[in-house]
Coordinates of N, CA and C in Angstrom, one line a residue:
X1 N 296.4 7.7 88.4 CA 297.7 8.3 87.9 C 297.7 8.8 86.3
X2 N 297.8 9.8 86.4 CA 297.7 10.6 84.9 C 299.4 10.5 83.9
X3 N 299.3 10.3 82.9 CA 300.6 9.4 82.0 C 299.8 9.9 80.7
X4 N 301.4 10.3 79.9 CA 301.0 10.3 78.5 C 301.8 9.4 77.4
X5 N 301.6 8.6 76.8 CA 303.4 7.8 76.3 C 303.3 8.8 74.6
X6 N 304.6 8.8 74.5 CA 305.0 9.8 73.1 C 305.6 8.6 72.3
X7 N 306.1 9.0 71.1 CA 307.1 8.7 70.6 C 306.6 7.3 70.3
X8 N 307.3 6.2 69.8 CA 307.1 4.7 69.3 C 306.3 4.2 69.9
X9 N 305.1 3.3 69.0 CA 304.0 3.0 69.8 C 304.3 1.0 69.8
X10 N 305.3 0.7 68.9 CA 306.0 -0.7 69.6 C 305.9 -1.4 70.9
X11 N 305.1 -2.1 70.8 CA 306.0 -3.0 72.6 C 307.1 -3.1 73.0
X12 N 308.2 -4.0 72.0 CA 308.8 -4.1 72.3 C 310.3 -2.9 71.7
X13 N 309.7 -1.5 71.6 CA 310.7 -0.2 71.8 C 311.3 -0.1 72.8
X14 N 312.4 0.3 72.6 CA 313.2 1.0 74.2 C 312.6 2.1 74.4
X15 N 312.3 1.9 76.0 CA 311.3 2.9 77.0 C 311.8 3.5 77.5
X16 N 311.9 5.1 77.6 CA 312.1 5.7 78.7 C 311.1 6.3 79.3
X17 N 311.7 6.4 80.7 CA 310.2 6.8 81.7 C 311.2 8.1 82.2
X18 N 310.3 8.9 82.3 CA 310.5 10.2 83.3 C 310.2 11.0 84.3
X19 N 310.8 10.9 85.5 CA 310.3 10.9 86.8 C 310.7 11.9 87.6
X20 N 309.7 13.2 87.5 CA 309.8 14.6 87.8 C 310.4 14.7 89.0
X21 N 310.8 16.5 89.5 CA 311.3 16.5 91.3 C 309.7 16.9 92.0
X22 N 310.5 17.8 92.4 CA 309.2 18.2 93.8 C 308.0 18.3 93.2
X23 N 308.0 19.1 92.2 CA 306.5 19.3 91.6 C 305.8 18.3 90.7
X24 N 306.8 17.2 90.2 CA 306.1 15.8 89.9 C 305.2 16.0 88.6
X25 N 305.4 17.0 88.1 CA 304.6 17.5 86.8 C 305.4 16.8 85.4
X26 N 304.1 15.6 84.7 CA 304.9 15.4 83.3 C 305.6 16.3 82.7
X27 N 305.0 17.7 82.4 CA 305.1 18.7 81.5 C 306.8 19.1 81.7
X28 N 307.2 18.9 83.0 CA 308.6 19.5 83.1 C 309.6 18.8 82.3
X29 N 309.4 17.7 81.4 CA 310.2 17.0 80.5 C 309.9 17.8 79.5
X30 N 309.3 18.5 78.7 CA 308.7 19.4 77.3 C 309.9 19.9 76.6
X31 N 311.1 19.7 77.2 CA 312.1 20.0 76.0 C 313.4 18.9 75.6
X32 N 313.3 17.8 76.4 CA 313.6 16.1 75.9 C 312.4 15.8 75.0
X33 N 311.6 15.8 75.0 CA 310.8 15.5 73.9 C 311.3 15.3 72.5
X34 N 310.8 16.4 72.3 CA 311.4 16.7 70.6 C 312.5 15.7 69.6
X35 N 313.6 15.8 70.5 CA 314.6 14.8 70.6 C 314.8 13.4 70.4
X36 N 313.5 13.2 71.3 CA 313.3 11.5 71.6 C 312.6 10.7 71.5
X37 N 311.6 11.4 70.5 CA 310.5 10.5 69.9 C 310.2 9.6 69.0
X38 N 311.2 10.0 68.2 CA 311.8 9.5 66.9 C 312.4 8.0 67.2
X39 N 312.8 8.2 68.4 CA 313.7 6.3 68.5 C 313.3 5.8 69.6
X40 N 311.9 6.5 70.6 CA 312.3 5.8 71.8 C 310.5 5.6 72.4
X41 N 309.9 4.9 73.1 CA 308.6 5.0 73.7 C 309.2 5.7 74.6
X42 N 307.8 7.1 75.5 CA 308.3 7.5 76.3 C 307.5 7.8 76.8
X43 N 307.2 7.3 78.4 CA 306.4 7.6 79.5 C 306.8 8.9 80.2
X44 N 306.0 10.0 80.5 CA 305.9 11.2 81.6 C 304.5 11.0 82.5
X45 N 304.8 11.0 83.4 CA 303.5 11.0 84.1 C 303.2 11.9 85.3
X46 N 302.3 12.6 85.7 CA 302.0 13.2 87.4 C 302.2 12.3 88.3
X47 N 303.1 12.4 89.1 CA 302.9 11.5 90.2 C 301.8 12.1 91.5
X48 N 301.8 11.0 92.4 CA 300.2 10.9 92.5 C 300.3 12.3 93.7
X49 N 298.9 12.7 93.6 CA 298.9 14.2 94.7 C 299.4 15.3 94.1
X50 N 299.9 15.1 92.6 CA 300.3 16.4 92.1 C 299.6 16.4 90.6
X51 N 299.6 18.0 90.2 CA 298.6 18.0 88.8 C 297.5 17.7 88.8
X52 N 297.4 16.0 87.8 CA 296.4 15.9 87.3 C 296.1 14.2 88.0
X53 N 296.7 13.7 89.1 CA 296.7 12.9 89.5 C 296.8 12.6 91.0
X54 N 295.2 13.6 91.1 CA 294.5 13.7 92.6 C 294.9 12.8 93.2
X55 N 295.1 12.7 94.7 CA 294.8 11.9 96.2 C 295.6 12.6 97.0
X56 N 294.7 12.4 98.5 CA 295.4 13.0 99.6 C 296.6 11.7 100.4
X57 N 297.6 12.4 99.9 CA 298.6 11.2 100.5 C 298.7 11.6 101.9
X58 N 299.1 10.5 102.7 CA 299.3 10.5 103.9 C 300.7 11.1 104.6
X59 N 300.6 11.3 106.1 CA 301.7 11.9 106.4 C 302.9 11.0 106.9
X60 N 303.3 9.4 106.4 CA 303.9 9.0 106.5 C 304.6 8.5 104.7
X61 N 304.3 9.4 103.9 CA 304.6 9.1 102.5 C 305.8 9.1 101.9
X62 N 306.1 8.5 101.6 CA 307.7 8.2 101.5 C 307.9 8.2 100.1
X63 N 309.5 7.9 99.5 CA 310.2 7.5 98.1 C 310.0 6.1 97.8
X64 N 309.6 5.4 98.9 CA 309.2 4.0 98.3 C 308.0 3.9 98.0
X65 N 307.0 4.7 98.8 CA 305.6 4.6 98.3 C 305.4 5.4 97.0
X66 N 306.8 6.1 96.6 CA 306.5 6.7 95.2 C 306.7 5.6 94.2
X67 N 307.5 4.8 94.3 CA 308.5 3.7 93.6 C 307.3 2.8 93.3
X68 N 306.2 2.6 94.2 CA 305.7 1.1 94.2 C 304.5 2.0 93.3
X69 N 304.3 3.0 93.4 CA 303.3 3.8 92.3 C 303.9 3.9 91.1
X70 N 305.1 4.1 90.9 CA 305.7 4.2 89.2 C 305.4 2.6 88.8
X71 N 305.8 1.5 89.6 CA 305.7 -0.2 89.6 C 304.5 -0.8 89.2
X72 N 303.3 0.3 89.8 CA 302.2 -0.3 89.7 C 301.6 0.7 88.1
X73 N 302.1 1.6 87.6 CA 301.8 2.0 86.7 C 302.6 1.1 85.7
X74 N 304.1 0.8 85.6 CA 304.3 0.1 84.6 C 303.5 -0.9 84.3
X75 N 303.6 -2.0 85.4 CA 302.7 -2.9 85.1 C 301.6 -2.8 84.6
X76 N 300.5 -1.7 84.7 CA 299.5 -1.6 83.8 C 299.3 -1.2 82.7
X77 N 300.8 -0.6 82.4 CA 301.3 -0.6 80.8 C 301.7 -1.3 80.2
X78 N 302.4 -2.8 80.7 CA 303.0 -3.9 80.4 C 304.4 -3.1 80.0
X79 N 305.2 -2.5 80.6 CA 306.6 -1.8 80.7 C 307.4 -2.7 81.8
X80 N 308.0 -4.0 80.9 CA 308.7 -4.8 81.4 C 310.1 -4.4 81.8
X81 N 310.6 -3.6 80.7 CA 311.9 -2.7 81.3 C 312.1 -1.3 80.5
X82 N 312.9 -0.7 81.4 CA 312.9 0.5 81.2 C 314.3 1.4 81.0
X83 N 314.4 2.4 80.7 CA 315.7 3.1 81.1 C 314.9 4.7 82.0
X84 N 314.7 4.9 83.5 CA 314.4 5.3 83.9 C 315.4 6.8 84.2
X85 N 314.7 8.5 83.9 CA 315.6 9.0 84.1 C 315.0 10.3 85.0
X86 N 315.2 10.4 86.1 CA 315.0 10.9 87.3 C 315.3 12.3 87.5
X87 N 315.1 13.0 87.7 CA 315.5 14.3 88.1 C 314.7 14.7 89.8
X88 N 316.0 15.2 90.7 CA 316.0 15.1 91.8 C 315.5 14.2 92.7
X89 N 314.1 14.5 93.0 CA 313.3 14.1 94.0 C 313.2 12.5 92.6
X90 N 312.6 12.8 91.5 CA 312.5 11.6 90.5 C 313.9 10.9 90.6
X91 N 315.0 11.1 91.1 CA 316.2 10.4 90.9 C 316.1 9.9 92.0
X92 N 315.3 10.1 93.4 CA 315.4 9.3 94.0 C 314.7 8.1 94.1
X93 N 313.5 7.9 93.4 CA 312.5 7.0 92.9 C 313.7 6.3 92.0
X94 N 314.3 6.9 91.4 CA 315.0 5.9 90.9 C 315.9 4.9 91.2
X95 N 316.8 5.8 92.2 CA 317.4 5.0 93.0 C 316.6 3.6 94.1
X96 N 315.5 4.1 94.6 CA 315.1 3.1 95.1 C 314.5 1.9 94.3
X97 N 314.2 2.2 92.8 CA 313.8 1.0 92.0 C 315.1 0.1 91.4
X98 N 315.9 0.9 91.5 CA 316.8 -0.3 91.5 C 317.4 -0.8 92.7
X99 N 317.3 -0.6 93.9 CA 317.7 -1.1 94.9 C 316.8 -2.0 94.9
X100 N 315.0 -1.5 94.8 CA 313.9 -2.8 94.9 C 313.6 -3.7 93.8
X101 N 313.7 -3.1 92.8 CA 313.1 -4.2 91.2 C 313.9 -3.5 90.7
X102 N 315.4 -4.3 90.8 CA 316.4 -3.9 89.4 C 316.1 -4.9 88.1
X103 N 315.5 -5.7 87.8 CA 315.0 -6.3 87.2 C 313.9 -5.6 86.1
X104 N 313.5 -4.5 86.7 CA 313.0 -3.3 85.6 C 313.4 -2.1 85.0
X105 N 315.0 -2.5 85.2 CA 315.8 -1.2 84.9 C 317.0 -1.7 83.6
X106 N 316.3 -0.9 82.4 CA 318.2 -1.1 81.8 C 319.6 -0.3 82.2
X107 N 318.6 1.2 82.4 CA 319.7 2.2 83.3 C 319.0 2.8 83.8
X108 N 320.1 4.1 84.3 CA 318.8 4.9 85.2 C 320.3 5.9 84.9
X109 N 318.6 7.3 85.0 CA 319.8 8.3 84.9 C 319.4 9.6 86.1
X110 N 320.7 9.8 86.7 CA 320.2 10.6 88.3 C 320.8 11.9 87.9
X111 N 319.4 13.1 88.0 CA 320.0 14.6 87.6 C 319.9 14.9 88.8
X112 N 320.9 15.6 89.1 CA 320.8 16.7 90.6 C 320.1 15.9 91.8
X113 N 320.4 14.8 92.1 CA 319.6 13.7 92.6 C 320.7 13.7 94.0
X114 N 320.4 12.7 95.0 CA 321.6 12.8 96.3 C 321.0 10.9 96.9
X115 N 321.7 10.9 97.7 CA 321.8 9.4 98.0 C 321.2 9.3 99.6
X116 N 321.8 10.4 100.7 CA 321.1 10.7 101.8 C 321.0 12.2 102.1
X117 N 320.4 12.6 103.0 CA 319.7 14.3 103.8 C 321.6 14.8 103.5
X118 N 321.5 15.8 103.1 CA 322.4 17.1 103.4 C 322.2 18.5 104.1
X119 N 322.9 18.9 105.0 CA 322.8 20.0 105.8 C 322.3 21.0 104.9
X120 N 322.7 21.3 103.5 CA 322.2 22.8 102.8 C 320.8 22.6 102.2
X121 N 320.9 20.9 101.7 CA 319.7 21.2 101.0 C 318.1 21.2 101.9
X122 N 318.8 20.8 103.1 CA 317.4 20.2 104.4 C 317.1 21.7 104.8
X123 N 318.0 22.7 104.8 CA 318.0 24.4 105.1 C 317.2 24.9 104.2
X124 N 317.5 24.7 102.8 CA 316.4 25.3 101.8 C 315.0 25.0 101.7
X125 N 314.9 23.5 101.8 CA 313.3 23.1 102.5 C 313.0 23.6 103.3
X126 N 313.5 24.1 104.4 CA 313.0 24.5 105.5 C 312.8 26.0 105.2
X127 N 313.5 26.9 104.5 CA 312.7 27.6 104.2 C 312.0 27.5 103.1
X128 N 311.7 26.7 102.4 CA 310.2 26.7 101.2 C 309.1 26.3 102.5
X129 N 309.4 25.8 103.3 CA 308.0 25.3 104.5 C 307.6 26.3 104.9
X130 N 308.8 27.3 105.4 CA 307.9 28.8 106.1 C 307.5 29.7 105.3
X131 N 308.0 29.5 104.1 CA 307.2 29.9 102.9 C 305.7 29.8 102.6
X132 N 306.2 28.4 102.6 CA 304.5 27.6 102.3 C 303.6 28.4 103.4
X133 N 304.1 27.8 104.2 CA 302.7 28.1 106.4 C 302.7 30.0 106.2
X134 N 303.3 30.7 106.0 CA 303.2 32.3 106.0 C 302.9 33.3 104.8
X135 N 303.5 32.5 103.5 CA 303.4 33.2 102.5 C 302.3 33.0 101.1
X136 N 301.9 34.0 100.6 CA 301.0 33.9 99.1 C 301.9 32.8 98.6
X137 N 300.9 31.9 97.9 CA 301.7 30.9 96.8 C 302.2 31.8 95.9
X138 N 302.2 33.1 95.4 CA 303.4 33.6 94.3 C 304.9 33.7 95.0
X139 N 304.4 33.8 96.1 CA 305.5 34.3 96.8 C 306.9 33.0 96.7
X140 N 305.8 31.9 97.4 CA 306.5 30.7 97.0 C 307.0 30.2 95.4
X141 N 306.5 30.7 95.1 CA 306.7 30.3 93.5 C 308.2 31.2 93.0
X142 N 308.1 32.4 93.4 CA 309.0 33.4 93.2 C 310.4 32.5 93.7
X143 N 310.1 32.2 94.7 CA 311.3 31.4 96.1 C 311.7 30.3 94.7
X144 N 310.9 29.6 94.4 CA 310.8 27.9 94.0 C 311.8 28.3 92.5
X145 N 311.4 29.7 91.8 CA 312.3 29.9 90.2 C 313.7 30.5 91.0
X146 N 314.0 30.7 92.3 CA 315.3 31.4 92.3 C 316.1 29.8 92.9
X147 N 315.6 28.8 93.1 CA 316.2 27.8 93.4 C 316.5 26.8 91.9
X148 N 315.7 26.6 91.4 CA 315.7 26.2 89.8 C 316.6 26.7 88.8
X149 N 316.6 28.0 89.1 CA 317.4 28.5 87.5 C 318.2 30.0 88.1
X150 N 319.3 29.6 87.0 CA 320.5 30.6 87.3 C 319.9 32.3 86.9
X151 N 320.2 33.3 87.7 CA 320.6 34.7 87.9 C 320.1 34.8 86.2
X152 N 320.9 35.0 85.1 CA 320.9 35.1 84.0 C 319.8 34.8 83.3
X153 N 319.7 33.7 83.9 CA 318.1 33.2 83.1 C 316.6 33.1 83.1
X154 N 317.1 33.5 84.3 CA 315.8 34.7 84.7 C 315.4 35.8 84.5
X155 N 316.2 36.8 84.2 CA 316.7 37.8 83.6 C 316.1 37.9 82.4
X156 N 316.4 36.9 81.4 CA 316.1 36.7 80.0 C 315.0 36.0 79.8
X157 N 314.1 35.6 80.4 CA 313.2 35.0 80.4 C 312.2 35.2 81.0
X158 N 312.2 36.6 81.3 CA 311.2 36.9 82.4 C 309.7 36.5 82.4
X159 N 309.7 37.0 81.4 CA 308.1 37.2 80.9 C 307.4 35.3 80.7
X160 N 308.0 34.9 80.0 CA 307.8 33.5 79.9 C 307.7 33.2 81.2
X161 N 308.5 33.1 82.3 CA 308.5 32.6 83.4 C 306.8 33.6 84.3
X162 N 307.2 34.5 83.7 CA 305.5 35.0 84.8 C 304.7 34.7 84.2
X163 N 304.7 33.7 83.1 CA 303.3 33.5 82.3 C 303.3 31.6 83.5
X164 N 304.2 31.4 83.1 CA 304.4 30.1 84.3 C 303.9 30.1 85.4
X165 N 304.4 31.1 86.1 CA 304.1 31.3 87.7 C 302.6 31.6 87.4
X166 N 301.7 32.2 86.6 CA 300.5 32.8 86.5 C 299.8 31.2 86.4
X167 N 300.0 30.5 86.1 CA 299.5 29.1 86.0 C 299.3 28.3 86.7
X168 N 301.3 28.3 87.4 CA 301.2 27.3 88.6 C 300.5 27.9 89.8
X169 N 300.2 29.2 89.4 CA 299.2 29.6 90.8 C 298.3 29.1 90.8
X170 N 297.8 29.7 89.7 CA 295.9 28.9 89.7 C 295.5 27.3 89.7
X171 N 296.8 26.9 89.8 CA 296.9 25.1 89.7 C 297.9 25.1 91.1
X172 N 297.6 25.7 92.3 CA 298.7 25.8 93.6 C 298.2 24.2 94.2
X173 N 299.8 23.6 94.3 CA 299.4 22.0 94.9 C 299.0 21.9 96.5
X174 N 298.0 21.2 96.7 CA 298.0 21.1 97.8 C 298.5 20.9 98.8
X175 N 298.6 21.6 99.9 CA 300.0 22.4 100.9 C 300.3 21.1 101.5
X176 N 299.3 20.2 102.3 CA 299.6 19.1 103.2 C 300.1 18.1 101.7
X177 N 299.9 17.9 100.8 CA 300.5 16.7 99.5 C 302.1 17.4 99.6
X178 N 302.3 18.8 99.9 CA 303.4 19.2 99.3 C 304.7 19.1 100.4
X179 N 304.0 18.9 101.5 CA 304.9 19.5 102.6 C 304.6 17.6 103.0
X180 N 303.8 16.6 102.7 CA 304.2 15.0 102.9 C 305.4 15.2 102.1
X181 N 305.5 15.1 100.5 CA 306.5 15.5 99.5 C 307.9 15.8 99.9
X182 N 307.6 17.3 100.4 CA 309.4 16.7 100.9 C 309.6 16.9 102.4
X183 N 308.6 16.5 102.9 CA 309.3 15.1 103.8 C 309.6 14.0 103.4
X184 N 309.4 13.1 102.6 CA 309.8 12.3 101.7 C 311.0 12.2 101.3
X185 N 311.4 13.4 100.5 CA 312.7 13.6 99.9 C 313.7 14.2 101.1
X186 N 313.3 14.3 102.3 CA 314.2 15.0 103.3 C 314.5 13.8 104.0
X187 N 313.7 12.6 104.2 CA 314.3 11.5 105.0 C 315.1 10.3 104.0
X188 N 315.2 10.4 102.8 CA 315.1 9.5 101.9 C 316.7 9.3 102.2
X189 N 317.6 8.0 102.7 CA 318.7 7.2 102.7 C 319.2 6.4 102.2
X190 N 319.8 6.2 101.3 CA 319.5 5.1 100.9 C 321.6 5.2 100.3
X191 N 322.5 5.2 100.8 CA 323.6 5.9 101.0 C 324.4 4.2 101.2
X192 N 323.9 3.7 102.4 CA 324.6 2.5 102.8 C 324.2 1.1 102.0
X193 N 323.2 1.2 101.0 CA 322.6 0.3 99.6 C 323.7 0.6 98.9
X194 N 324.1 1.4 98.2 CA 324.4 2.2 97.2 C 325.2 0.9 96.2
X195 N 326.7 0.5 96.8 CA 327.6 -0.4 96.5 C 326.5 -2.1 95.8
X196 N 325.3 -2.3 96.2 CA 325.0 -3.5 95.1 C 323.8 -2.7 94.3
X197 N 323.8 -1.7 94.3 CA 323.4 -1.0 93.2 C 323.7 -1.2 91.8
X198 N 323.4 -1.9 90.8 CA 324.4 -2.3 89.5 C 324.3 -2.1 88.4
X199 N 322.7 -1.0 88.4 CA 322.3 -0.7 87.2 C 323.6 0.2 86.9
X200 N 323.6 -0.5 85.0 CA 324.2 1.2 84.5 C 323.6 3.1 85.0
X201 N 324.0 3.8 85.1 CA 323.7 4.8 85.3 C 324.9 6.1 84.8
X202 N 324.1 7.3 84.9 CA 324.2 8.3 84.3 C 324.1 9.8 85.4
X203 N 325.1 9.7 86.0 CA 324.9 11.0 87.2 C 325.2 12.3 86.5
X204 N 324.4 13.0 86.1 CA 324.5 14.1 85.8 C 324.4 15.6 86.9
X205 N 325.1 16.3 87.3 CA 325.1 17.7 88.2 C 325.3 18.5 87.4
X206 N 325.4 19.7 88.1 CA 325.0 21.1 87.8 C 325.9 22.0 89.1
X207 N 326.9 22.9 88.4 CA 327.9 23.0 89.9 C 327.5 24.3 90.2
X208 N 326.3 24.7 89.6 CA 325.7 26.1 90.0 C 324.8 25.6 90.4
X209 N 324.4 24.4 90.7 CA 322.6 23.9 91.5 C 322.8 24.4 93.2
X210 N 322.0 25.6 92.8 CA 321.6 26.2 94.6 C 321.3 25.4 95.2
X211 N 320.0 24.6 95.0 CA 319.2 23.4 96.1 C 320.6 22.3 96.2
X212 N 321.3 21.6 95.7 CA 322.0 20.4 95.7 C 323.3 20.4 95.3
X213 N 324.5 20.6 96.0 CA 325.6 20.6 95.9 C 326.0 19.4 95.0
X214 N 327.0 20.0 94.0 CA 327.6 19.0 93.0 C 328.1 17.6 93.4
X215 N 328.9 17.7 94.9 CA 329.4 16.7 95.5 C 328.5 16.1 96.0
X216 N 327.4 16.0 96.1 CA 326.5 15.0 96.4 C 325.9 13.7 95.7
X217 N 326.5 14.3 94.2 CA 326.6 13.4 92.6 C 327.7 13.1 92.6
X218 N 328.4 13.1 93.2 CA 330.3 13.3 93.4 C 329.8 11.6 94.3
X219 N 329.3 11.7 95.3 CA 329.2 10.6 96.3 C 328.9 9.3 95.2
X220 N 327.2 9.4 95.0 CA 326.8 8.3 93.9 C 327.3 8.1 93.2
X221 N 328.4 8.9 92.3 CA 328.9 7.8 91.1 C 330.2 7.1 91.7
X222 N 331.0 7.7 93.1 CA 332.1 7.2 93.3 C 331.2 5.8 93.8
X223 N 330.5 5.7 94.4 CA 329.3 4.2 95.2 C 328.8 3.4 94.5
X224 N 328.3 4.3 93.0 CA 327.6 3.3 92.5 C 328.4 2.3 91.8
X225 N 328.6 1.4 91.6 CA 329.4 -0.1 91.0 C 329.5 0.4 89.3
X226 N 328.7 1.0 88.8 CA 328.5 1.0 87.2 C 328.1 2.4 86.9
X227 N 328.4 3.3 87.5 CA 328.2 5.1 87.1 C 329.1 5.7 86.1
X228 N 328.6 6.7 85.9 CA 329.6 7.8 85.3 C 329.0 9.2 85.8
X229 N 329.9 10.0 85.9 CA 329.6 11.4 86.5 C 329.9 12.3 85.4
X230 N 328.7 12.8 85.2 CA 329.0 14.5 83.9 C 328.4 15.8 85.1
X231 N 329.5 16.5 84.9 CA 329.2 17.8 85.5 C 328.9 18.7 84.5
X232 N 328.2 19.9 84.4 CA 328.0 20.7 83.9 C 328.3 22.3 84.7
X233 N 328.9 22.7 84.1 CA 329.1 24.0 84.6 C 327.9 25.2 84.8
X234 N 327.0 25.5 83.7 CA 325.8 26.2 84.0 C 324.5 25.4 83.7
X235 N 323.4 26.1 84.4 CA 322.6 25.4 84.2 C 321.3 25.5 85.5
X236 N 321.9 25.7 86.7 CA 321.0 25.3 88.0 C 320.6 24.2 88.1
X237 N 319.8 24.3 89.0 CA 318.8 22.9 89.5 C 317.8 22.4 88.5
X238 N 317.6 23.0 87.2 CA 316.5 23.0 86.1 C 317.5 22.9 84.9
X239 N 318.5 22.2 85.3 CA 319.4 22.3 83.6 C 318.7 21.6 82.1
X240 N 317.8 20.6 82.7 CA 317.2 20.1 81.8 C 316.3 20.9 80.6
X241 N 315.9 22.4 81.5 CA 315.3 23.3 80.9 C 316.3 24.4 80.4
X242 N 317.0 24.7 81.4 CA 318.1 25.8 80.8 C 319.3 25.6 80.1
X243 N 319.6 24.7 80.0 CA 320.9 23.8 79.2 C 320.1 22.6 78.5
X244 N 319.2 22.8 77.9 CA 318.9 21.4 77.5 C 319.4 21.2 76.2
X245 N 320.0 21.6 75.5 CA 320.8 20.9 74.3 C 321.8 20.2 75.2
X246 N 322.6 21.1 75.9 CA 324.3 20.0 77.0 C 323.3 18.9 77.1
X247 N 322.4 19.3 77.9 CA 321.9 18.0 78.7 C 321.4 16.6 77.9
X248 N 320.7 17.2 76.8 CA 320.1 16.0 75.9 C 321.5 15.5 75.4
X249 N 322.2 16.1 74.7 CA 323.3 15.4 73.9 C 323.6 14.3 75.1
X250 N 324.0 15.0 76.5 CA 324.8 14.0 77.6 C 323.9 12.5 77.7
X251 N 322.1 12.9 77.5 CA 321.5 11.9 77.2 C 321.7 10.7 76.6
X252 N 321.3 11.8 75.3 CA 321.2 10.9 73.9 C 322.4 9.9 74.0
X253 N 323.7 10.9 74.2 CA 325.0 9.5 74.0 C 324.9 8.7 75.1
X254 N 324.6 8.5 76.0 CA 324.7 7.4 77.1 C 323.9 6.8 76.8
X255 N 322.3 6.8 76.5 CA 321.4 6.2 75.8 C 321.9 5.2 74.5
X256 N 322.4 5.7 73.9 CA 323.4 5.3 72.9 C 324.5 4.1 72.9
X257 N 324.7 4.1 74.2 CA 326.0 3.4 74.6 C 325.2 2.3 75.5
X258 N 323.8 2.3 75.4 CA 323.1 0.7 76.7 C 322.3 -0.1 75.3
X259 N 322.8 0.5 74.3 CA 321.8 -0.4 72.9 C 322.5 -0.8 72.1

């Protein structure tokens, strides 16, 4: 498992673990690192079967498997407790860990995540699977951008986005691995167990998220006993990038309240 440690080096320093969405890349969190490295020890990682963590994923790959992989990494790095920040699929990993190994978590942050399948998001992933099966990688990546980013952000950042897409095309993920990851997040359902998860939680949602209806975050915050919901009007599905200042403020305020 490829990983990077940033920020404070002390073993007893408060530790943040960032878990990415479908893409699985540690690089997703570059907009958060500068504001956090002076105060925290930070772990970012490429999830198995993505980026710099080569693996052949099984057809029954699941969110629990991803959680077990992260728990193994935490054990190898001697990280006893952490604040886990998860985006979309990464938020599902956080929920699974809070249910499976709550002693590892001081808190969790769930960004545009969900606790059970919903028809809208499943349709979005069905379209992505069809594009993956029938189109060139650059078309898949263009569709991915439409899901991640608001229209005006794409228009105003088109050169940087095209450069990023060229890089992603050159390192396009294994299609079978990507399908296994989509299947895992599509089947995840922890809704019946939310009331038993007492980990302090910040639930962040975007009203303009094209992929995940913000009401799915409302379900999370209503059912989790120790959760607070923060709604952002702008940012799309990847507001950690498109509205980083607003998101970082929400994150830091929450983390300050935990220490």
